[in-house]
């Protein structure tokens, strides 16, 4: 029952997030149908987005790596001090 509720709740948001027919005509092939508004103005826009995506993915990789295996002594870890207080 919960799955149906969440599905019914999320369906209108998916439909609202899709691009309208006028926007589909303005977008380049890679973005056609998923974004509103005009497409990228130049090739530099793609470069900026690619660099930003690379930075975010590198940060995400190191975040997960440090959460799984922190490189600090066990007695010095802040999470150990929180766990021992509880």
mmCIF file of C-alpha atoms in Angstrom:
data_model
loop_
_atom_site.group_PDB
_atom_site.id
_atom_site.type_symbol
_atom_site.label_atom_id
_atom_site.label_comp_id
_atom_site.label_asym_id
_atom_site.label_seq_id
_atom_site.Cartn_x
_atom_site.Cartn_y
_atom_site.Cartn_z
ATOM 1 C CA UNK A 1 0.000 0.000 0.000
ATOM 2 C CA UNK A 2 2.869 2.351 0.799
ATOM 3 C CA UNK A 3 4.408 1.752 -2.622
ATOM 4 C CA UNK A 4 1.197 2.753 -4.360
ATOM 5 C CA UNK A 5 0.920 5.875 -2.213
ATOM 6 C CA UNK A 6 4.455 7.007 -3.001
ATOM 7 C CA UNK A 7 4.022 6.162 -6.670
ATOM 8 C CA UNK A 8 0.834 8.219 -6.843
ATOM 9 C CA UNK A 9 2.589 11.038 -5.017
ATOM 10 C CA UNK A 10 5.631 11.100 -7.317
ATOM 11 C CA UNK A 11 3.929 10.640 -10.709
ATOM 12 C CA UNK A 12 2.715 14.255 -11.088
ATOM 13 C CA UNK A 13 6.215 15.563 -10.293
ATOM 14 C CA UNK A 14 7.702 13.472 -13.079
ATOM 15 C CA UNK A 15 5.199 14.798 -15.563
ATOM 16 C CA UNK A 16 5.796 18.392 -14.466
ATOM 17 C CA UNK A 17 9.563 18.038 -14.779
ATOM 18 C CA UNK A 18 9.472 16.973 -18.437
ATOM 19 C CA UNK A 19 10.083 19.620 -21.090
ATOM 20 C CA UNK A 20 7.243 21.191 -23.018
ATOM 21 C CA UNK A 21 7.070 20.867 -26.851
ATOM 22 C CA UNK A 22 8.523 24.359 -27.407
ATOM 23 C CA UNK A 23 11.508 23.601 -25.189
ATOM 24 C CA UNK A 24 12.106 20.259 -26.899
ATOM 25 C CA UNK A 25 12.688 22.077 -30.183
ATOM 26 C CA UNK A 26 15.233 24.491 -28.638
ATOM 27 C CA UNK A 27 17.408 21.883 -26.905
ATOM 28 C CA UNK A 28 20.366 20.095 -28.480
ATOM 29 C CA UNK A 29 20.098 16.334 -28.929
ATOM 30 C CA UNK A 30 21.593 15.303 -25.586
ATOM 31 C CA UNK A 31 19.199 17.463 -23.515
ATOM 32 C CA UNK A 32 16.100 17.170 -25.697
ATOM 33 C CA UNK A 33 13.014 16.343 -23.668
ATOM 34 C CA UNK A 34 14.502 16.586 -20.168
ATOM 35 C CA UNK A 35 15.129 20.302 -19.573
ATOM 36 C CA UNK A 36 13.239 23.546 -19.988
ATOM 37 C CA UNK A 37 14.524 26.747 -21.572
ATOM 38 C CA UNK A 38 17.217 27.380 -24.104
ATOM 39 C CA UNK A 39 20.151 25.052 -24.593
ATOM 40 C CA UNK A 40 23.819 25.778 -23.987
ATOM 41 C CA UNK A 41 25.082 28.922 -25.714
ATOM 42 C CA UNK A 42 28.531 27.643 -26.633
ATOM 43 C CA UNK A 43 30.903 24.704 -26.263
ATOM 44 C CA UNK A 44 32.307 26.311 -23.107
ATOM 45 C CA UNK A 45 29.055 25.506 -21.315
ATOM 46 C CA UNK A 46 29.709 21.807 -21.844
ATOM 47 C CA UNK A 47 33.274 22.207 -20.568
ATOM 48 C CA UNK A 48 32.094 23.997 -17.429
ATOM 49 C CA UNK A 49 29.486 21.336 -16.711
ATOM 50 C CA UNK A 50 32.020 18.537 -17.304
ATOM 51 C CA UNK A 51 34.548 20.095 -14.920
ATOM 52 C CA UNK A 52 31.887 20.639 -12.276
ATOM 53 C CA UNK A 53 30.681 17.065 -12.645
ATOM 54 C CA UNK A 54 34.242 15.769 -12.274
ATOM 55 C CA UNK A 55 34.745 17.775 -9.069
ATOM 56 C CA UNK A 56 31.468 16.518 -7.602
ATOM 57 C CA UNK A 57 32.257 12.888 -8.451
ATOM 58 C CA UNK A 58 35.752 13.139 -6.946
ATOM 59 C CA UNK A 59 34.331 14.684 -3.768
ATOM 60 C CA UNK A 60 31.678 11.965 -3.577
ATOM 61 C CA UNK A 61 34.314 9.256 -4.019
ATOM 62 C CA UNK A 62 36.447 10.619 -1.173
ATOM 63 C CA UNK A 63 33.392 11.117 1.038
ATOM 64 C CA UNK A 64 32.392 7.471 0.703
ATOM 65 C CA UNK A 65 36.009 6.326 1.055
ATOM 66 C CA UNK A 66 36.489 8.248 4.317
ATOM 67 C CA UNK A 67 33.172 7.067 5.707
ATOM 68 C CA UNK A 68 34.005 3.431 5.037
ATOM 69 C CA UNK A 69 37.682 3.520 6.104
ATOM 70 C CA UNK A 70 38.701 6.583 8.106
ATOM 71 C CA UNK A 71 42.470 7.022 8.334
ATOM 72 C CA UNK A 72 42.733 8.063 11.932
ATOM 73 C CA UNK A 73 43.511 6.180 15.146
ATOM 74 C CA UNK A 74 40.454 4.479 16.588
ATOM 75 C CA UNK A 75 40.733 6.176 19.959
ATOM 76 C CA UNK A 76 40.969 9.597 18.283
ATOM 77 C CA UNK A 77 37.899 9.292 16.089
ATOM 78 C CA UNK A 78 35.003 11.637 16.831
ATOM 79 C CA UNK A 79 32.471 8.940 16.034
ATOM 80 C CA UNK A 80 34.027 6.683 18.675
ATOM 81 C CA UNK A 81 33.645 9.398 21.299
ATOM 82 C CA UNK A 82 29.966 9.756 20.381
ATOM 83 C CA UNK A 83 29.386 6.000 20.423
ATOM 84 C CA UNK A 84 31.052 5.533 23.831
ATOM 85 C CA UNK A 85 28.966 8.326 25.393
ATOM 86 C CA UNK A 86 25.659 6.738 24.329
#
